[in-house]
Coordinates of C-alpha atoms and ligand atoms in Angstrom, one line a residue:
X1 CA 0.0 0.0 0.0
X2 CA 2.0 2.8 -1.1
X3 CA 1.8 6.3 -0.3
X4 CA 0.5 8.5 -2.7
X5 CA 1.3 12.2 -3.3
X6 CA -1.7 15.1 -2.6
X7 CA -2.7 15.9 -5.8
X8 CA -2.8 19.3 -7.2
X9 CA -6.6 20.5 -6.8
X10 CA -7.1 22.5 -10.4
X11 CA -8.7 26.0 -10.4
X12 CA -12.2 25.0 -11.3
X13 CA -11.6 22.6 -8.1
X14 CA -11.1 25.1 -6.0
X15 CA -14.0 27.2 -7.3
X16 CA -16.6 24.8 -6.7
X17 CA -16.9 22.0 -4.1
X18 CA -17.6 20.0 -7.3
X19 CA -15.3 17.8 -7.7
X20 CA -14.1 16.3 -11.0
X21 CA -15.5 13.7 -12.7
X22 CA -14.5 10.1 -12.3
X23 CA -14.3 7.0 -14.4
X24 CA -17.5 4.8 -13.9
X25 CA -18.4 3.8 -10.2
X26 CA -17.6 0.0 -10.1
X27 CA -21.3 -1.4 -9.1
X28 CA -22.1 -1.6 -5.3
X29 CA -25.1 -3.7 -3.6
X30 CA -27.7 -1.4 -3.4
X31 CA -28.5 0.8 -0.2
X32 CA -31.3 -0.9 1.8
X33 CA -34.2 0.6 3.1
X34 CA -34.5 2.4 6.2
X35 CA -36.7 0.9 9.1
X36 CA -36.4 1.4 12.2
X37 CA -36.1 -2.8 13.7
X38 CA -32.6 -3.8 13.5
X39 CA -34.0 -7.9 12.9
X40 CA -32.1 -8.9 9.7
X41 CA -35.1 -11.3 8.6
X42 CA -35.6 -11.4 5.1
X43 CA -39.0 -9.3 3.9
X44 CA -41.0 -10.8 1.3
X45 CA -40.6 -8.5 -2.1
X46 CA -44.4 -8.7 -3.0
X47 CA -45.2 -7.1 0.6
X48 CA -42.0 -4.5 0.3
X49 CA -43.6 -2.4 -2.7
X50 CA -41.7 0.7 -1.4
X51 CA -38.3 -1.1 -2.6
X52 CA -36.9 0.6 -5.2
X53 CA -34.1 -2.2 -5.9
X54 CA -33.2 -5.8 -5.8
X55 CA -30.6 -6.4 -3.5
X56 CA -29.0 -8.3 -7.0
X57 CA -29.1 -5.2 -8.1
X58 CA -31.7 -5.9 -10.7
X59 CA -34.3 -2.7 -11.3
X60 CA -36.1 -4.2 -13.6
X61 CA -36.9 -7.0 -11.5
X62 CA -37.3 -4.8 -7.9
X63 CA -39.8 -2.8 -10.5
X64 CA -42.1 -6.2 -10.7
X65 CA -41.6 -7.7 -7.2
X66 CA -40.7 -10.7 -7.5
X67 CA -41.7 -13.5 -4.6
X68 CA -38.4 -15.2 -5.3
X69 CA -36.5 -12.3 -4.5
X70 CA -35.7 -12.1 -0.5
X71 CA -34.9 -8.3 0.9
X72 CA -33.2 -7.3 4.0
X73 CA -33.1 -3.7 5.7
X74 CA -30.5 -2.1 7.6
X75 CA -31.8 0.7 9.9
X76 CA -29.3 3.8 9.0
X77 CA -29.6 6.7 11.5
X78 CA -27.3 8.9 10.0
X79 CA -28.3 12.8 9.4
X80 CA -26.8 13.1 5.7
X81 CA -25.6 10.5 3.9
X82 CA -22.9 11.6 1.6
X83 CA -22.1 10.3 -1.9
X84 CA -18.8 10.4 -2.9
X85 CA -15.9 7.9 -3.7
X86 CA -12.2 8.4 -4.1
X87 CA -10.4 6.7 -7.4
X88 CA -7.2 6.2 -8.4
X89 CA -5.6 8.7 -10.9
X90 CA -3.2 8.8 -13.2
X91 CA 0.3 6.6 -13.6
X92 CA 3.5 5.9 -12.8
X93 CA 5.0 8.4 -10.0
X94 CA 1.9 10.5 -10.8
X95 CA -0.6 8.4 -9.2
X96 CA -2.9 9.5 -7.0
X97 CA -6.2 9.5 -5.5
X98 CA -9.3 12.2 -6.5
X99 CA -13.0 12.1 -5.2
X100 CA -15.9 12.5 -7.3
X101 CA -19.1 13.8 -5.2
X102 CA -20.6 16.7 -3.8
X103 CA -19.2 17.9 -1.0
X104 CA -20.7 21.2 -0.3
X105 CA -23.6 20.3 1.7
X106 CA -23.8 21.8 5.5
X107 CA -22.5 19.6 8.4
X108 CA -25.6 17.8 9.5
X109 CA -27.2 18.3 13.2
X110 CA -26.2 16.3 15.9
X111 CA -29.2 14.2 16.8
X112 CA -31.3 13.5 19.9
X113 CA -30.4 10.7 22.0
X114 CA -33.3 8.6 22.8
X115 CA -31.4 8.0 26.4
X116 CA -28.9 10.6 27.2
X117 CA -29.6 13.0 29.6
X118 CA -28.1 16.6 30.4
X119 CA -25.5 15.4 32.8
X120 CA -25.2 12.1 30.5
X121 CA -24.2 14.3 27.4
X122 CA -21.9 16.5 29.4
X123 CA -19.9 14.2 30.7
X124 CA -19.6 12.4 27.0
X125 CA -18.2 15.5 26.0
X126 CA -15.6 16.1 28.4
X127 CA -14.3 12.6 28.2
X128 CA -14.4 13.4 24.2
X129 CA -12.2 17.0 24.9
X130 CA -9.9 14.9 27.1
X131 CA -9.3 12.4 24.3
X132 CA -8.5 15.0 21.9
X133 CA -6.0 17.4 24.1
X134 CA -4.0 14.0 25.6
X135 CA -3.5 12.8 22.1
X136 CA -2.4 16.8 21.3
X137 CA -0.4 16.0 24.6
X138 CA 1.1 12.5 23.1
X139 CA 1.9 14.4 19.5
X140 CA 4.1 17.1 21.4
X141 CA 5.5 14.6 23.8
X142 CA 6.9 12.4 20.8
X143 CA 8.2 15.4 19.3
X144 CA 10.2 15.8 22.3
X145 CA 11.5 12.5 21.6
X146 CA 9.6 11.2 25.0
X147 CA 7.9 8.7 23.5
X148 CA 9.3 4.9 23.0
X149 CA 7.4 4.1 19.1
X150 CA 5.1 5.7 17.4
X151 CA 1.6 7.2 18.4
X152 CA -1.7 6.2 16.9
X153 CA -4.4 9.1 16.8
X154 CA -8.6 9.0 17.0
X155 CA -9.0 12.5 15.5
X156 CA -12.0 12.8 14.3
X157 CA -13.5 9.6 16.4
X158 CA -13.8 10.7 19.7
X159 CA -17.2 10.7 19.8
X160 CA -17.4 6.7 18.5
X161 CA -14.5 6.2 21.2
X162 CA -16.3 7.7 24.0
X163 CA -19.8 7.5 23.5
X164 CA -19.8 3.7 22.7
X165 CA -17.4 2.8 25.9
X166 CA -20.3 4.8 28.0
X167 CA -22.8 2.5 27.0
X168 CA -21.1 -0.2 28.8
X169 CA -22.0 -1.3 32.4
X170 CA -19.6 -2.2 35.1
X171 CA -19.9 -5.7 34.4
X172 CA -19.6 -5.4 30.7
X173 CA -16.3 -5.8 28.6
X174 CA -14.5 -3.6 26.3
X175 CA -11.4 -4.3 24.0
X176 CA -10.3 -1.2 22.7
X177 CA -8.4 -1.0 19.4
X178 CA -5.3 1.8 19.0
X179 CA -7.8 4.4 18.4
X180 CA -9.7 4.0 20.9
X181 CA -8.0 5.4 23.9
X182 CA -10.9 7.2 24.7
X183 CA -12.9 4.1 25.2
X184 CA -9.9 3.7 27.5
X185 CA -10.7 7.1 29.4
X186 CA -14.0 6.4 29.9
X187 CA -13.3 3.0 31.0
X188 CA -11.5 4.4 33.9
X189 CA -7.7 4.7 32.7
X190 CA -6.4 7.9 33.1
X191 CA -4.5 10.3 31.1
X192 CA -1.1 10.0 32.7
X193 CA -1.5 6.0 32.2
X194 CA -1.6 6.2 28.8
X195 CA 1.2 8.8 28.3
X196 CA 3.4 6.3 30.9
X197 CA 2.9 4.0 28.4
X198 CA 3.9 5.6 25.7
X199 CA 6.8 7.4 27.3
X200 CA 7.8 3.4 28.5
X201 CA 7.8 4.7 32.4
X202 CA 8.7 2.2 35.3
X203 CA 5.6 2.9 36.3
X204 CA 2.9 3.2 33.3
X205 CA 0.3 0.4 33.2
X206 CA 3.2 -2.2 31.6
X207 CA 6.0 -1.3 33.6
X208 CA 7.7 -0.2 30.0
X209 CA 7.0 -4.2 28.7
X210 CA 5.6 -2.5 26.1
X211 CA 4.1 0.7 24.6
X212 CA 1.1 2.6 23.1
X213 CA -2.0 1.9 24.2
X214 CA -1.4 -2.0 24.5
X215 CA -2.4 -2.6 28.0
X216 CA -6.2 -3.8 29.8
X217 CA -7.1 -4.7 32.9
X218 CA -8.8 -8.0 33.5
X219 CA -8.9 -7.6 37.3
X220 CA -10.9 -4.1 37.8
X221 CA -12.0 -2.0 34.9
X222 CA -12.5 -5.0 32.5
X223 CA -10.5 -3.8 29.5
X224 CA -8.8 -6.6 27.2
X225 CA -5.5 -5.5 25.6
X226 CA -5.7 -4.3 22.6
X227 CA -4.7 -7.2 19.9
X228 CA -2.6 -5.8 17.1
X229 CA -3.8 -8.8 14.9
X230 CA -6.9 -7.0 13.1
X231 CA -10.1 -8.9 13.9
X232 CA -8.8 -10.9 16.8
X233 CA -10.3 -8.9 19.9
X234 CA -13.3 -9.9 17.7
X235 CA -12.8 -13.7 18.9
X236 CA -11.1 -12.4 22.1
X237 CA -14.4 -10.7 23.1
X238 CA -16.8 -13.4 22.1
X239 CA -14.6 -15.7 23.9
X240 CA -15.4 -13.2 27.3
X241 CA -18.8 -13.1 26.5
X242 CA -18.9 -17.3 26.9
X243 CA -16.8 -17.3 30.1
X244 CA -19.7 -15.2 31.5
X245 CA -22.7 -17.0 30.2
X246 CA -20.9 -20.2 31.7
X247 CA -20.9 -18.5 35.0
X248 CA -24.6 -18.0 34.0
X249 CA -24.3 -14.1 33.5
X250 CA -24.9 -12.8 30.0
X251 CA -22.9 -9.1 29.7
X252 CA -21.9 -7.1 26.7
X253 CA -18.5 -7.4 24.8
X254 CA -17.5 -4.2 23.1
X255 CA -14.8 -4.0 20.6
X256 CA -13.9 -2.4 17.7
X257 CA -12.7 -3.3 13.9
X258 CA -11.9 -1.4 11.1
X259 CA -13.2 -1.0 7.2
X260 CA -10.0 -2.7 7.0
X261 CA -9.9 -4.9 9.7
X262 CA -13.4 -6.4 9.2
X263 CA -12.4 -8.4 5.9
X264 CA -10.2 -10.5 7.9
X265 CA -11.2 -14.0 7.9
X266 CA -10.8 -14.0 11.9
X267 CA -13.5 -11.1 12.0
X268 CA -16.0 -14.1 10.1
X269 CA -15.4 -16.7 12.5
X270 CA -15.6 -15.1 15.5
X271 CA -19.0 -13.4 14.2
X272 CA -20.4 -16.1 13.3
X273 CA -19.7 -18.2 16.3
X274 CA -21.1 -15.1 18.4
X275 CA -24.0 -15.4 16.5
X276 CA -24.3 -18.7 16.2
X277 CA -24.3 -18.8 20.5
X278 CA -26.3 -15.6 20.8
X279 CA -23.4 -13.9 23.0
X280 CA -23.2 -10.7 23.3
X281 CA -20.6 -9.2 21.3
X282 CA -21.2 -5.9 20.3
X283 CA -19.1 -4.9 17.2
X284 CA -18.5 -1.4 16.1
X285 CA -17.3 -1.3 12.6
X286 CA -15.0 2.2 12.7
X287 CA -15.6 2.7 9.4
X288 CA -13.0 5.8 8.7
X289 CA -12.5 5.4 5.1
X290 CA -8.9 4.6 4.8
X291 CA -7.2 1.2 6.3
X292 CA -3.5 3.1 6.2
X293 CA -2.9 4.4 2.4
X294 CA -6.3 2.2 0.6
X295 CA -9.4 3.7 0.3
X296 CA -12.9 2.1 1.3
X297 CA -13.7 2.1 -2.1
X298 CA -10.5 -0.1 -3.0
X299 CA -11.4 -2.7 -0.1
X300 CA -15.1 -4.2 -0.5
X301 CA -17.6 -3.6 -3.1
X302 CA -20.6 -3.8 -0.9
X303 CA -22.5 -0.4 -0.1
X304 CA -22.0 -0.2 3.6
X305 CA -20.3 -2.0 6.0
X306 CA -23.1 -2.8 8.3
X307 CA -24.9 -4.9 5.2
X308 CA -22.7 -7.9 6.5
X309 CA -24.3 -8.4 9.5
X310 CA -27.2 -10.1 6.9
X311 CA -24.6 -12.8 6.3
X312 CA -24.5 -13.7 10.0
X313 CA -27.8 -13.5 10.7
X314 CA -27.6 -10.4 13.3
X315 CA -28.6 -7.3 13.6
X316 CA -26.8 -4.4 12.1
X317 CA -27.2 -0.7 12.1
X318 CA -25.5 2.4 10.7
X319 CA -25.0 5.5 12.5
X320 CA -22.9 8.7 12.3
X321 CA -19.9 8.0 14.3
X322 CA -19.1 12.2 14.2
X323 CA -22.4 12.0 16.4
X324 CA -22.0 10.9 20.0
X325 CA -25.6 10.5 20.2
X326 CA -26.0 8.5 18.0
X327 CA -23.6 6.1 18.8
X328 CA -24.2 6.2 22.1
X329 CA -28.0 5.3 21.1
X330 CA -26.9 2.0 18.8
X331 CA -24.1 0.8 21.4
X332 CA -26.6 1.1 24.4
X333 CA -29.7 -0.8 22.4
X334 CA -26.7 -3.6 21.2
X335 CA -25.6 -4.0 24.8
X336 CA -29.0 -4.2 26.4
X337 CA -30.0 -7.0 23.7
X338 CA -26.3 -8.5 24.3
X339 CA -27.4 -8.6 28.3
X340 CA -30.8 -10.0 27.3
X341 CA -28.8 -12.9 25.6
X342 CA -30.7 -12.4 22.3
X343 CA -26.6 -12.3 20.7
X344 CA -24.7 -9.7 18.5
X345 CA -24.9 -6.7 16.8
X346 CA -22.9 -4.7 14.1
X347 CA -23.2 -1.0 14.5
X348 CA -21.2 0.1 11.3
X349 CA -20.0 4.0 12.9
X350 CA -19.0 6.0 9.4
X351 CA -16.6 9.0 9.6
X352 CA -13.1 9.8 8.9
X353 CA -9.4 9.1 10.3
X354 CA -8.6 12.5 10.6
X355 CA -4.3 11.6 10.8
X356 CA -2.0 9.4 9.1
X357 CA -2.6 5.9 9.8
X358 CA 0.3 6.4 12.5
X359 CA 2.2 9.9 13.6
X360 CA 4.7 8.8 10.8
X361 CA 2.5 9.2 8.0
X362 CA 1.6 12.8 7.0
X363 CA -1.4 11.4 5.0
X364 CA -0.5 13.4 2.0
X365 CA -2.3 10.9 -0.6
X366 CA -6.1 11.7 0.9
X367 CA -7.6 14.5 -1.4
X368 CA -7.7 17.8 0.7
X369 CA -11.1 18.7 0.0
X370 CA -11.7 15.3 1.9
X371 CA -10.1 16.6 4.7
X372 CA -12.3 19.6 4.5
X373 CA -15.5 17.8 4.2
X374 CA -14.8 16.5 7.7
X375 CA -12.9 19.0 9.5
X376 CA -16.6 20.6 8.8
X377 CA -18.1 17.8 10.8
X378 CA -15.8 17.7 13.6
X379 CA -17.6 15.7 16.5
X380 CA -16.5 18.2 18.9
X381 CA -17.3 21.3 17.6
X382 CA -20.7 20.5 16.6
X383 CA -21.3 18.3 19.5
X384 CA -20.6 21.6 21.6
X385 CA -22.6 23.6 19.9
X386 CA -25.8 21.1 20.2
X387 CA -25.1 21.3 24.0
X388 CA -24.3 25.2 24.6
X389 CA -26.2 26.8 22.0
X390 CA -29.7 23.9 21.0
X391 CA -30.2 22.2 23.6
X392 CA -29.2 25.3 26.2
X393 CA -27.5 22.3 28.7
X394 CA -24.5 24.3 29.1
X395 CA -23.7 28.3 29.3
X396 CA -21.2 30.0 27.4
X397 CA -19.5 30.4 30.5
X398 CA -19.9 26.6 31.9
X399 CA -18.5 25.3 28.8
X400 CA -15.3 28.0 29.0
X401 CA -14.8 26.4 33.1
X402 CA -15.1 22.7 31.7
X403 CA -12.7 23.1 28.9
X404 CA -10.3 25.0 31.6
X405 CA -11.0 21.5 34.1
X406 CA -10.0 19.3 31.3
X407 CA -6.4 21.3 30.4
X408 CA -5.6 21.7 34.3
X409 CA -6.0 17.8 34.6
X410 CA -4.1 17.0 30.9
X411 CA -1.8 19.4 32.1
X412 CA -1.0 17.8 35.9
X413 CA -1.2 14.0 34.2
X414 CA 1.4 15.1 32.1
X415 CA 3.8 16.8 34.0
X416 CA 2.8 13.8 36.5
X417 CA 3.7 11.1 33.3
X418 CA 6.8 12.8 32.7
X419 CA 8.0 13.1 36.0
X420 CA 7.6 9.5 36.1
X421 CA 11.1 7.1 36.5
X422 CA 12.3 5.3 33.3
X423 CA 12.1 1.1 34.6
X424 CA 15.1 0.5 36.8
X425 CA 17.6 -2.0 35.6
X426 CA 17.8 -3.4 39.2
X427 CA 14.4 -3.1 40.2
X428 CA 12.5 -3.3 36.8
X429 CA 9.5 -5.6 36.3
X430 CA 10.5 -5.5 32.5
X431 CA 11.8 -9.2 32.7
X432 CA 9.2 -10.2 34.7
X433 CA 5.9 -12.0 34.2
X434 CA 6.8 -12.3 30.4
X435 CA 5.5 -15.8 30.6
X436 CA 2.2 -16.9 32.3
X437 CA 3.1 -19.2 35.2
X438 CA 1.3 -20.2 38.6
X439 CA 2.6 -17.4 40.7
X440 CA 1.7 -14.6 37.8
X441 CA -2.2 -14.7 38.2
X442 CA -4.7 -16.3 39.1
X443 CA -7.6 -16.9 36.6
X444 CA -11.0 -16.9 38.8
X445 CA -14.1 -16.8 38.0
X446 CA -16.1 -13.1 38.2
X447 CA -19.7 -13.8 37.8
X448 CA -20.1 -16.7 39.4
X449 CA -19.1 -20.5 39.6
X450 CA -18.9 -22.1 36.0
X451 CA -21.7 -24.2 35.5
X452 CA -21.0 -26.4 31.9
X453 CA -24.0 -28.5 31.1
X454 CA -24.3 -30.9 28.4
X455 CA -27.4 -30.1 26.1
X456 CA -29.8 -32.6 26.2
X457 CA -29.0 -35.4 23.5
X458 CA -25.4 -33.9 23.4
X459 CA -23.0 -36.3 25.2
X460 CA -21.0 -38.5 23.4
X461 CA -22.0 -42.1 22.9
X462 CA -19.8 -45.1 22.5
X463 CA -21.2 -45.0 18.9
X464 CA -20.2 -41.0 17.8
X465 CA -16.8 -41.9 19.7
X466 CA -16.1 -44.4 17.3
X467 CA -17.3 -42.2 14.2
X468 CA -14.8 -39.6 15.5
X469 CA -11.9 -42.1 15.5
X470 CA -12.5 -43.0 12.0
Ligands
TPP1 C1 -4.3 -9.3 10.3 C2 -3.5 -8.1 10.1 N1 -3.2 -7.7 8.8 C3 -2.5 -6.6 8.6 C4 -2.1 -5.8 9.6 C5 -1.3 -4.5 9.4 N2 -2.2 -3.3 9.6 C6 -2.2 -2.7 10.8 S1 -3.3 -1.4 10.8 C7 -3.7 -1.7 9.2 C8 -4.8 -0.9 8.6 C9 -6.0 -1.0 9.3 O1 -7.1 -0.3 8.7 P1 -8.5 -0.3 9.3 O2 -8.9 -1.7 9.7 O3 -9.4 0.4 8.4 O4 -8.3 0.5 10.7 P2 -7.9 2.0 10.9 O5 -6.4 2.1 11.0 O6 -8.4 2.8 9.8 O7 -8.5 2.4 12.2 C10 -3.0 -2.8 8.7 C11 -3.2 -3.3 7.3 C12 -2.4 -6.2 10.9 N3 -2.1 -5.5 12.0 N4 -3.2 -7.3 11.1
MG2 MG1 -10.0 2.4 8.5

């Protein structure tokens, strides 16, 4: 996946948020129709007259429904839903990647929660401003040449981060992927952890094992590492939610994959198993357009993300992940169904990776006027103004005090991180519990004592034993 260079936007570009035109858009499955049930049943065509197409694709055939034909609806809760794709251009060293779209429409509103109250929403913000100014923090404090490796960014996703952690109860799970750090805020690590971590401090969550935010807490907070291995926490998590339903609880297991990630075959199995058991795994597909230098459009041909979930059987929803309500909305309903046992669900969470896939990439091959399209939605900014100037939950002055709250503690967790002692050779835990043995921890169970039954019919007989053998 090679870098490619910004290209240089022409002057009729820059008049016009019209962007050039673009070879022929490869064909895509069709968008399905809204409604507002997340059950991925099949409809019958003959009683869906409002369809306009097949799911094949076929108009001519969605135009005379056809009782063969089988449709399935993806509730999509999105405010706008933009139209654009991004090609490849050009050849040889001047390859590079263009949009074709219209991106001058307004940033939509942020919309109501169905759940969130005043204090609710508040608090989703300031976790979302503390994400933002520690990973400003992290940026500065690798150009300092502080940090041990790089430093992975969630600009632009703070609200999926945040507002999908919240969701989760204390006896839910969350595995957090490297944009997700403020899943890891909300989840009860602070700040100056994750900058210990990244600096490698004697004291940070690893004791300088290791760095970024690869660290959880199994004991406390209930936070599994993040696995670098895209898709795995996928299996991970389902495995969590099975340990509990064998101590006879049923809980939620957040975790996170991305436009890239989810065409791993790992992400298949562990989904469909999940479904397959009705645990409850709760997947949010991050769906930020790029998977390092590829563009959605170069990974899968399918419209969205969340149409997937049809092929496991589950529910799956789309929302705007630039709007912390309605995230929040999707991850609470998907964990409350999770804790009713009634399985997974795929909430596909659209915006845009803000960064380079890594603080070492400048991003200079995504088209600019992308970047502008969503600089215009930054979750933040509007997600402040729906709370200071609609919805009247915070004054002018309130907001001013809670932004100053969130510096002074970045501010003292930093100075607190860096003050922090590098591991000591003598004294170091660096060497230490690198492999698993007696003394390291103890596995117990949290929920309860494991109760495996054998489903009726199940056991093995002397005859399936035999078959087995052969
Ligand atoms: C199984 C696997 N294949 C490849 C990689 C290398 N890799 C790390 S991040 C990345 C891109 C991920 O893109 P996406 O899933 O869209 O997540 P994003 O970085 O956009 O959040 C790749 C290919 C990996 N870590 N694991
Ligand atoms: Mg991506």
């Amino acid at each position: 996946m090679a870098d490619k260079k910004r290209p240089n936007s022409s002057s009729s570009d820059k008049k016009s948020n019209k962007v050039p035109l673009a070879p022929p858009a490869p064909s895509k499955t069709p968008a399905p129709d809204e409604q507002a049930d997340g059950s991925p049943k099949p409809t019958d065509t003959n009683a869906d007259k409002s369809s306009k197409q097949s799911r094949n694709g076929n108009q001519a055939q969605a135009a005379k429904p056809d009782a063969s034909v089988r449709t399935y609806n993806i509730p999509d809760y999105r405010l706008e839903k933009p139209e654009f794709r991004i090609f490849m251009s050009g050849e040889g060293s001047n390859v590079e990647y263009r949009i074709e779209g219209d991106l001058s429409a307004a940033a939509p509103p942020i919309r109501e929660s169905k759940y969130l109250s005043r204090e609710q929403s508040i608090e989703i913000y300031r976790w979302m401003l503390l994400n933002r100014r520690m990973e400003v923090a992290l940026e500065n404090l690798y150009k300092q040449g502080k940090v041990v490796g790089g430093v992975y960014f969630g600009l632009g996703q703070e609200g999926c981060s945040c507002a999908s952690a919240y969701a989760l109860g204390e006896d839910d799970w969350l595995g957090p992927m490297i944009r997700n750090q403020g899943a890891m805020l909300v989840r009860g690590f602070t700040a100056a952890d994750i900058m210990r971590q990244y600096m490698a401090k004697g004291d940070s969550p690893t004791w300088g094992r290791d760095a970024s935010s690869h660290f959880g807490d199994f004991q406390k907070r209930n936070v599994c590492a993040p696995i670098s291995m895209l898709g795995e926490l996928i299996g991970v998590m389902t495995g969590v939610c099975l340990g509990a339903r064998l101590q006879g609880k049923n809980v939620a297991g957040l975790t996170y994959v991305g436009d890239g990630g989810q065409s791993t075959g790992v992400t298949y199995e562990s989904l469909n198993f999940a479904a397959v058991q009705n645990l409850g795994l709760v997947l949010v597909v991050e769906n930020n357009l790029w998977g390092y230098s590829t563009p959605a459009d170069m990974q899968f041909r399918v419209k969205d993300l969340a149409e997937r979930a049809i092929a496991y059987g589950i529910p799956g929803v789309i929302v705007d992940g630039t709007d912390p309500c309605q995230v929040y909305d999707a991850t609470h309903e998907a964990c409350e169904r999770a804790r009713r046992g009634e399985g997974p669900t795929m909430i596909e969470a659209k915006m845009m990776r803000m960064k380079g896939h890594a603080i070492h990439d400048a991003a200079q091959y995504v088209p600019a006027k992308l970047f502008e399209y969503w600089r215009e939605r930054d979750p933040i900014a509007r997600f402040e103004k729906y709370l200071v100037n609609e919805k009247k939950w915070l004054t002018a002055a309130e907001n001013e005090k809670l932004i100053e709250g969130v510096e002074r503690e970045l501010e003292a967790d930093r100075d607190a991180a860096v003050a922090s002692p590098m591991p000591d050779p003598a004294t170091d835990k660096t060497h230490q519990g690198v492999y698993c043995d007696p003394s390291c921890h103890e596995i117990k169970p949290k929920y309860g004592a494991v109760v495996a039954k054998l489903r009726e019919g199940a056991g093995p007989t002397a005859v399936e034993a035999a078959v087995h053998l052969k």
